[in-house]
Amino acid sequence: MRFVYLGPEATFTEQALLTVPEAADGERVPARSVPEALDAVRGGDADAALVPLENSIGGAVPITLDELIAGVPLMIIREVVIPVEFVLGARAGTPLGAIRTVAAHPQASTQCRNWLRSHLPDAEVTDVLSNSAAAIAAAAGEFDAAICAPLGAARYELTVLADKIADHSHAVTRFALVTRPATPPAPTGDDLTSLALVIRHDQVGALLTVLTELSVRGINLTRIESRPTGEALGRYVFFLDCAGHVAETRFGEALQGLRRVCADVRFLGSYPRHRWAPGLDHPVPAPAGLSDDAFAASAAWVDRLRHGDY
């Protein structure tokens, strides 16, 4: 299989892609941007693309959300969550006390601000285009050191002078593995479904109506994000992550309800949830009477009534 990912090489996106077994054994090609990666899938030049969705510190990645709602539909088949653990790498034999210049992507230096202030207060930090570019520049001797991903330090043969230097030790980034539309992965019992909704702007309480369609069926909303549609001020598309799978009876009913009450609904995929933190080992159970089995049983009961089976 051919996988494309947001490049360049040796960044957190490639590190995340390497956790996907099929990608570890397949062809991996970096893309210059999220649109380029997704267009490679749409055009048939790649089987799948891995792109960032959100960071626990910086929030959602707007360009990814915008690209998923625009153009030919795509489908998320897997999420990958990895820790964002920055390291300080330098050429072999360079002591920490000799560091005077550091290359770093602006987001990386921002997330490591306190560590830099405490350990390298006099060092000059220069912005570069990516974590990988920082590692390459340090390996070439253009800078004394680089803030980069562990994969970048290893690939460009830098010695790690300090690891886990981010100010937020539990920071993670969530990625989406995206393909062309197909039958979703089979339900596992612990899945997420992503949707993009355009609500009716001439209807009072339209967003509440959307949330009610989920709530009355015991569907847990794990994330909601709004993005402007670009049509006019005040017009938004809402991105939802919900616990559940399109194959489940109650979730299917919820989708039917959303289709009725929304101006537009785009299905972005049902896929296994990535469990990455203590306390998230088990899915949140549905309230009594709102499990998928309960919905299936009630649907079967109504069907029997329709056929005279009382």
C-alpha positions as a Python dict, from the first residue, in 0.01 Angstrom:
ca = {
    (1, 'M'): (0, 0, 0),
    (2, 'R'): (105, 358, -63),
    (3, 'F'): (68, 598, 228),
    (4, 'V'): (111, 974, 208),
    (5, 'Y'): (156, 1189, 518),
    (6, 'L'): (210, 1551, 612),
    (7, 'G'): (585, 1593, 569),
    (8, 'P'): (866, 1641, 582),
    (9, 'E'): (1025, 1316, 697),
    (10, 'A'): (1116, 1245, 1060),
    (11, 'T'): (839, 1455, 1212),
    (12, 'F'): (565, 1353, 1452),
    (13, 'T'): (333, 1270, 1161),
    (14, 'E'): (572, 1008, 1024),
    (15, 'Q'): (630, 884, 1378),
    (16, 'A'): (253, 837, 1410),
    (17, 'L'): (229, 667, 1072),
    (18, 'L'): (492, 413, 1173),
    (19, 'T'): (254, 288, 1445),
    (20, 'V'): (14, 169, 1171),
    (21, 'P'): (124, -188, 1086),
    (22, 'E'): (26, -167, 719),
    (23, 'A'): (219, 159, 678),
    (24, 'A'): (530, 26, 851),
    (25, 'D'): (555, -236, 574),
    (26, 'G'): (423, -17, 292),
    (27, 'E'): (545, 279, 89),
    (28, 'R'): (548, 610, 280),
    (29, 'V'): (562, 939, 92),
    (30, 'P'): (574, 1286, 256),
    (31, 'A'): (347, 1562, 127),
    (32, 'R'): (412, 1934, 149),
    (33, 'S'): (72, 2017, 296),
    (34, 'V'): (-252, 1866, 427),
    (35, 'P'): (-440, 1953, 104),
    (36, 'E'): (-169, 1786, -102),
    (37, 'A'): (-186, 1472, 112),
    (38, 'L'): (-565, 1445, 91),
    (39, 'D'): (-572, 1524, -281),
    (40, 'A'): (-329, 1237, -341),
    (41, 'V'): (-591, 1003, -195),
    (42, 'R'): (-877, 1164, -386),
    (43, 'G'): (-682, 1135, -710),
    (44, 'G'): (-584, 773, -656),
    (45, 'D'): (-212, 846, -616),
    (46, 'A'): (-217, 706, -261),
    (47, 'D'): (-426, 448, -77),
    (48, 'A'): (-440, 646, 246),
    (49, 'A'): (-318, 969, 405),
    (50, 'L'): (-227, 1046, 765),
    (51, 'V'): (-293, 1405, 869),
    (52, 'P'): (-310, 1582, 1208),
    (53, 'L'): (-654, 1651, 1354),
    (54, 'E'): (-588, 1814, 1689),
    (55, 'N'): (-332, 1875, 1962),
    (56, 'S'): (-412, 1868, 2331),
    (57, 'I'): (-234, 2205, 2375),
    (58, 'G'): (-295, 2388, 2048),
    (59, 'G'): (-641, 2252, 1971),
    (60, 'A'): (-782, 2158, 1631),
    (61, 'V'): (-587, 2178, 1305),
    (62, 'P'): (-812, 2411, 1098),
    (63, 'I'): (-675, 2320, 755),
    (64, 'T'): (-755, 1952, 810),
    (65, 'L'): (-1113, 2026, 914),
    (66, 'D'): (-1161, 2261, 618),
    (67, 'E'): (-1027, 2005, 371),
    (68, 'L'): (-1247, 1723, 505),
    (69, 'I'): (-1567, 1921, 451),
    (70, 'A'): (-1471, 2048, 104),
    (71, 'G'): (-1434, 1862, -223),
    (72, 'V'): (-1477, 1491, -294),
    (73, 'P'): (-1572, 1304, 27),
    (74, 'L'): (-1311, 1110, 221),
    (75, 'M'): (-1344, 869, 511),
    (76, 'I'): (-1150, 831, 837),
    (77, 'I'): (-1073, 464, 904),
    (78, 'R'): (-836, 498, 1200),
    (79, 'E'): (-721, 751, 1456),
    (80, 'V'): (-368, 757, 1595),
    (81, 'V'): (-275, 941, 1915),
    (82, 'I'): (90, 982, 2011),
    (83, 'P'): (267, 1179, 2286),
    (84, 'V'): (442, 1498, 2179),
    (85, 'E'): (782, 1447, 2340),
    (86, 'F'): (1038, 1698, 2218),
    (87, 'V'): (1410, 1633, 2259),
    (88, 'L'): (1716, 1857, 2236),
    (89, 'G'): (1957, 1702, 1988),
    (90, 'A'): (2312, 1800, 1893),
    (91, 'R'): (2610, 1659, 1707),
    (92, 'A'): (2806, 1395, 1893),
    (93, 'G'): (3047, 1538, 2148),
    (94, 'T'): (2858, 1866, 2199),
    (95, 'P'): (2799, 1931, 2571),
    (96, 'L'): (2487, 2109, 2691),
    (97, 'G'): (2697, 2395, 2825),
    (98, 'A'): (2831, 2471, 2477),
    (99, 'I'): (2491, 2530, 2320),
    (100, 'R'): (2461, 2889, 2200),
    (101, 'T'): (2221, 2853, 1904),
    (102, 'V'): (1911, 2634, 1873),
    (103, 'A'): (1696, 2562, 1567),
    (104, 'A'): (1327, 2498, 1632),
    (105, 'H'): (987, 2515, 1472),
    (106, 'P'): (794, 2803, 1635),
    (107, 'Q'): (537, 2569, 1792),
    (108, 'A'): (815, 2351, 1931),
    (109, 'S'): (1003, 2639, 2093),
    (110, 'T'): (675, 2773, 2234),
    (111, 'Q'): (591, 2438, 2392),
    (112, 'C'): (944, 2416, 2538),
    (113, 'R'): (968, 2778, 2655),
    (114, 'N'): (1008, 2705, 3026),
    (115, 'W'): (1273, 2439, 2969),
    (116, 'L'): (1474, 2673, 2746),
    (117, 'R'): (1446, 2952, 3002),
    (118, 'S'): (1571, 2726, 3279),
    (119, 'H'): (1848, 2536, 3097),
    (120, 'L'): (1956, 2755, 2804),
    (121, 'P'): (1865, 3110, 2904),
    (122, 'D'): (2134, 3270, 2686),
    (123, 'A'): (2087, 3055, 2376),
    (124, 'E'): (1952, 3216, 2059),
    (125, 'V'): (1650, 3024, 1923),
    (126, 'T'): (1591, 3054, 1549),
    (127, 'D'): (1265, 2959, 1377),
    (128, 'V'): (1276, 2695, 1102),
    (129, 'L'): (1003, 2540, 888),
    (130, 'S'): (966, 2206, 1066),
    (131, 'N'): (1100, 1983, 1343),
    (132, 'S'): (1277, 1784, 1075),
    (133, 'A'): (1441, 2097, 929),
    (134, 'A'): (1568, 2180, 1278),
    (135, 'A'): (1734, 1838, 1310),
    (136, 'I'): (1886, 1862, 961),
    (137, 'A'): (2027, 2211, 1034),
    (138, 'A'): (2186, 2095, 1361),
    (139, 'A'): (2333, 1786, 1194),
    (140, 'A'): (2484, 2010, 923),
    (141, 'G'): (2647, 2233, 1184),
    (142, 'E'): (2434, 2538, 1107),
    (143, 'F'): (2317, 2543, 1471),
    (144, 'D'): (2457, 2398, 1790),
    (145, 'A'): (2139, 2207, 1867),
    (146, 'A'): (1781, 2143, 1758),
    (147, 'I'): (1446, 2090, 1924),
    (148, 'C'): (1292, 1801, 1733),
    (149, 'A'): (1099, 1476, 1752),
    (150, 'P'): (1282, 1166, 1882),
    (151, 'L'): (1253, 1017, 1532),
    (152, 'G'): (1430, 1320, 1384),
    (153, 'A'): (1719, 1297, 1629),
    (154, 'A'): (1764, 928, 1553),
    (155, 'R'): (1737, 963, 1174),
    (156, 'Y'): (1987, 1249, 1151),
    (157, 'E'): (2224, 1093, 1405),
    (158, 'L'): (2199, 1359, 1671),
    (159, 'T'): (2291, 1291, 2031),
    (160, 'V'): (1998, 1354, 2263),
    (161, 'L'): (2117, 1597, 2529),
    (162, 'A'): (1776, 1617, 2699),
    (163, 'D'): (1447, 1440, 2638),
    (164, 'K'): (1086, 1520, 2727),
    (165, 'I'): (1160, 1891, 2741),
    (166, 'A'): (805, 2010, 2663),
    (167, 'D'): (641, 2222, 2932),
    (168, 'H'): (331, 2000, 2921),
    (169, 'S'): (450, 1646, 2982),
    (170, 'H'): (119, 1484, 2883),
    (171, 'A'): (68, 1665, 2552),
    (172, 'V'): (-56, 1446, 2266),
    (173, 'T'): (-147, 1491, 1902),
    (174, 'R'): (-433, 1308, 1733),
    (175, 'F'): (-403, 1205, 1369),
    (176, 'A'): (-656, 1066, 1119),
    (177, 'L'): (-586, 795, 862),
    (178, 'V'): (-804, 884, 565),
    (179, 'T'): (-907, 683, 256),
    (180, 'R'): (-1158, 709, -23),
    (181, 'P'): (-1514, 617, 83),
    (182, 'A'): (-1575, 246, 138),
    (183, 'T'): (-1743, 17, 388),
    (184, 'P'): (-1632, 138, 734),
    (185, 'P'): (-1421, -89, 955),
    (186, 'A'): (-1634, -337, 1149),
    (187, 'P'): (-1758, -216, 1490),
    (188, 'T'): (-1543, -310, 1787),
    (189, 'G'): (-1774, -199, 2067),
    (190, 'D'): (-1551, 101, 2135),
    (191, 'D'): (-1569, 322, 1828),
    (192, 'L'): (-1599, 685, 1724),
    (193, 'T'): (-1797, 836, 1441),
    (194, 'S'): (-1701, 1175, 1296),
    (195, 'L'): (-1956, 1400, 1128),
    (196, 'A'): (-1968, 1746, 973),
    (197, 'L'): (-2303, 1923, 1008),
    (198, 'V'): (-2448, 2241, 863),
    (199, 'I'): (-2742, 2349, 1078),
    (200, 'R'): (-3047, 2540, 956),
    (201, 'H'): (-2981, 2908, 1026),
    (202, 'D'): (-3348, 3006, 1001),
    (203, 'Q'): (-3450, 2769, 1281),
    (204, 'V'): (-3445, 2871, 1647),
    (205, 'G'): (-3267, 2612, 1863),
    (206, 'A'): (-3119, 2430, 1564),
    (207, 'L'): (-2803, 2324, 1748),
    (208, 'L'): (-3007, 2207, 2047),
    (209, 'T'): (-3216, 1997, 1809),
    (210, 'V'): (-2897, 1834, 1679),
    (211, 'L'): (-2773, 1756, 2030),
    (212, 'T'): (-3113, 1619, 2127),
    (213, 'E'): (-3104, 1367, 1840),
    (214, 'L'): (-2789, 1226, 2001),
    (215, 'S'): (-2887, 1260, 2365),
    (216, 'V'): (-3223, 1080, 2344),
    (217, 'R'): (-3042, 780, 2196),
    (218, 'G'): (-2772, 771, 2464),
    (219, 'I'): (-2494, 873, 2226),
    (220, 'N'): (-2200, 1040, 2397),
    (221, 'L'): (-2065, 1349, 2219),
    (222, 'T'): (-1688, 1348, 2275),
    (223, 'R'): (-1597, 1659, 2075),
    (224, 'I'): (-1762, 1949, 1894),
    (225, 'E'): (-1580, 2213, 1689),
    (226, 'S'): (-1712, 2491, 1466),
    (227, 'R'): (-1551, 2634, 1153),
    (228, 'P'): (-1679, 2915, 929),
    (229, 'T'): (-1819, 2796, 598),
    (230, 'G'): (-1682, 3096, 410),
    (231, 'E'): (-2029, 3174, 273),
    (232, 'A'): (-2114, 3461, 509),
    (233, 'L'): (-2039, 3590, 856),
    (234, 'G'): (-2215, 3375, 1115),
    (235, 'R'): (-2240, 3064, 894),
    (236, 'Y'): (-2062, 2767, 1047),
    (237, 'V'): (-2008, 2395, 995),
    (238, 'F'): (-1995, 2184, 1313),
    (239, 'F'): (-1756, 1892, 1344),
    (240, 'L'): (-1871, 1622, 1586),
    (241, 'D'): (-1700, 1315, 1727),
    (242, 'C'): (-1953, 1075, 1880),
    (243, 'A'): (-1908, 747, 2065),
    (244, 'G'): (-2062, 479, 1847),
    (245, 'H'): (-2058, 319, 1503),
    (246, 'V'): (-2275, 369, 1195),
    (247, 'A'): (-2354, -5, 1200),
    (248, 'E'): (-2526, 24, 1538),
    (249, 'T'): (-2905, 52, 1536),
    (250, 'R'): (-2927, 353, 1768),
    (251, 'F'): (-2654, 537, 1581),
    (252, 'G'): (-2827, 469, 1252),
    (253, 'E'): (-3145, 619, 1397),
    (254, 'A'): (-2950, 923, 1513),
    (255, 'L'): (-2805, 974, 1165),
    (256, 'Q'): (-3151, 956, 1016),
    (257, 'G'): (-3266, 1221, 1263),
    (258, 'L'): (-2969, 1447, 1187),
    (259, 'R'): (-3034, 1412, 816),
    (260, 'R'): (-3391, 1533, 871),
    (261, 'V'): (-3310, 1835, 1090),
    (262, 'C'): (-2982, 1960, 938),
    (263, 'A'): (-2923, 2153, 618),
    (264, 'D'): (-2640, 1911, 535),
    (265, 'V'): (-2464, 1614, 695),
    (266, 'R'): (-2130, 1471, 584),
    (267, 'F'): (-2031, 1132, 724),
    (268, 'L'): (-1655, 1135, 793),
    (269, 'G'): (-1618, 778, 914),
    (270, 'S'): (-1666, 524, 1193),
    (271, 'Y'): (-1344, 380, 1332),
    (272, 'P'): (-1192, 220, 1646),
    (273, 'R'): (-1115, 458, 1930),
    (274, 'H'): (-746, 492, 2015),
    (275, 'R'): (-705, 445, 2390),
    (276, 'W'): (-406, 650, 2500),
    (277, 'A'): (-448, 756, 2864),
    (278, 'P'): (-529, 601, 3202),
    (279, 'G'): (-897, 626, 3283),
    (280, 'L'): (-997, 579, 2918),
    (281, 'D'): (-968, 202, 2922),
    (282, 'H'): (-1339, 138, 2881),
    (283, 'P'): (-1613, 310, 2679),
    (284, 'V'): (-1876, 509, 2865),
    (285, 'P'): (-2185, 283, 2888),
    (286, 'A'): (-2517, 399, 2748),
    (287, 'P'): (-2790, 486, 3001),
    (288, 'A'): (-3042, 216, 3089),
    (289, 'G'): (-3273, 145, 2798),
    (290, 'L'): (-3051, 326, 2547),
    (291, 'S'): (-2803, 54, 2453),
    (292, 'D'): (-2781, -70, 2095),
    (293, 'D'): (-2936, -401, 2204),
    (294, 'A'): (-3233, -213, 2355),
    (295, 'F'): (-3286, -19, 2032),
    (296, 'A'): (-3259, -336, 1824),
    (297, 'A'): (-3508, -516, 2049),
    (298, 'S'): (-3760, -232, 2034),
    (299, 'A'): (-3726, -215, 1654),
    (300, 'A'): (-3789, -589, 1632),
    (301, 'W'): (-4097, -551, 1855),
    (302, 'V'): (-4244, -282, 1629),
    (303, 'D'): (-4172, -499, 1324),
    (304, 'R'): (-4364, -787, 1483),
    (305, 'L'): (-4658, -556, 1550),
    (306, 'R'): (-4664, -453, 1184),
    (307, 'H'): (-4690, -818, 1088),
    (308, 'G'): (-4970, -898, 1333),
    (309, 'D'): (-4747, -1077, 1582),
    (310, 'Y'): (-4875, -951, 1917),
}
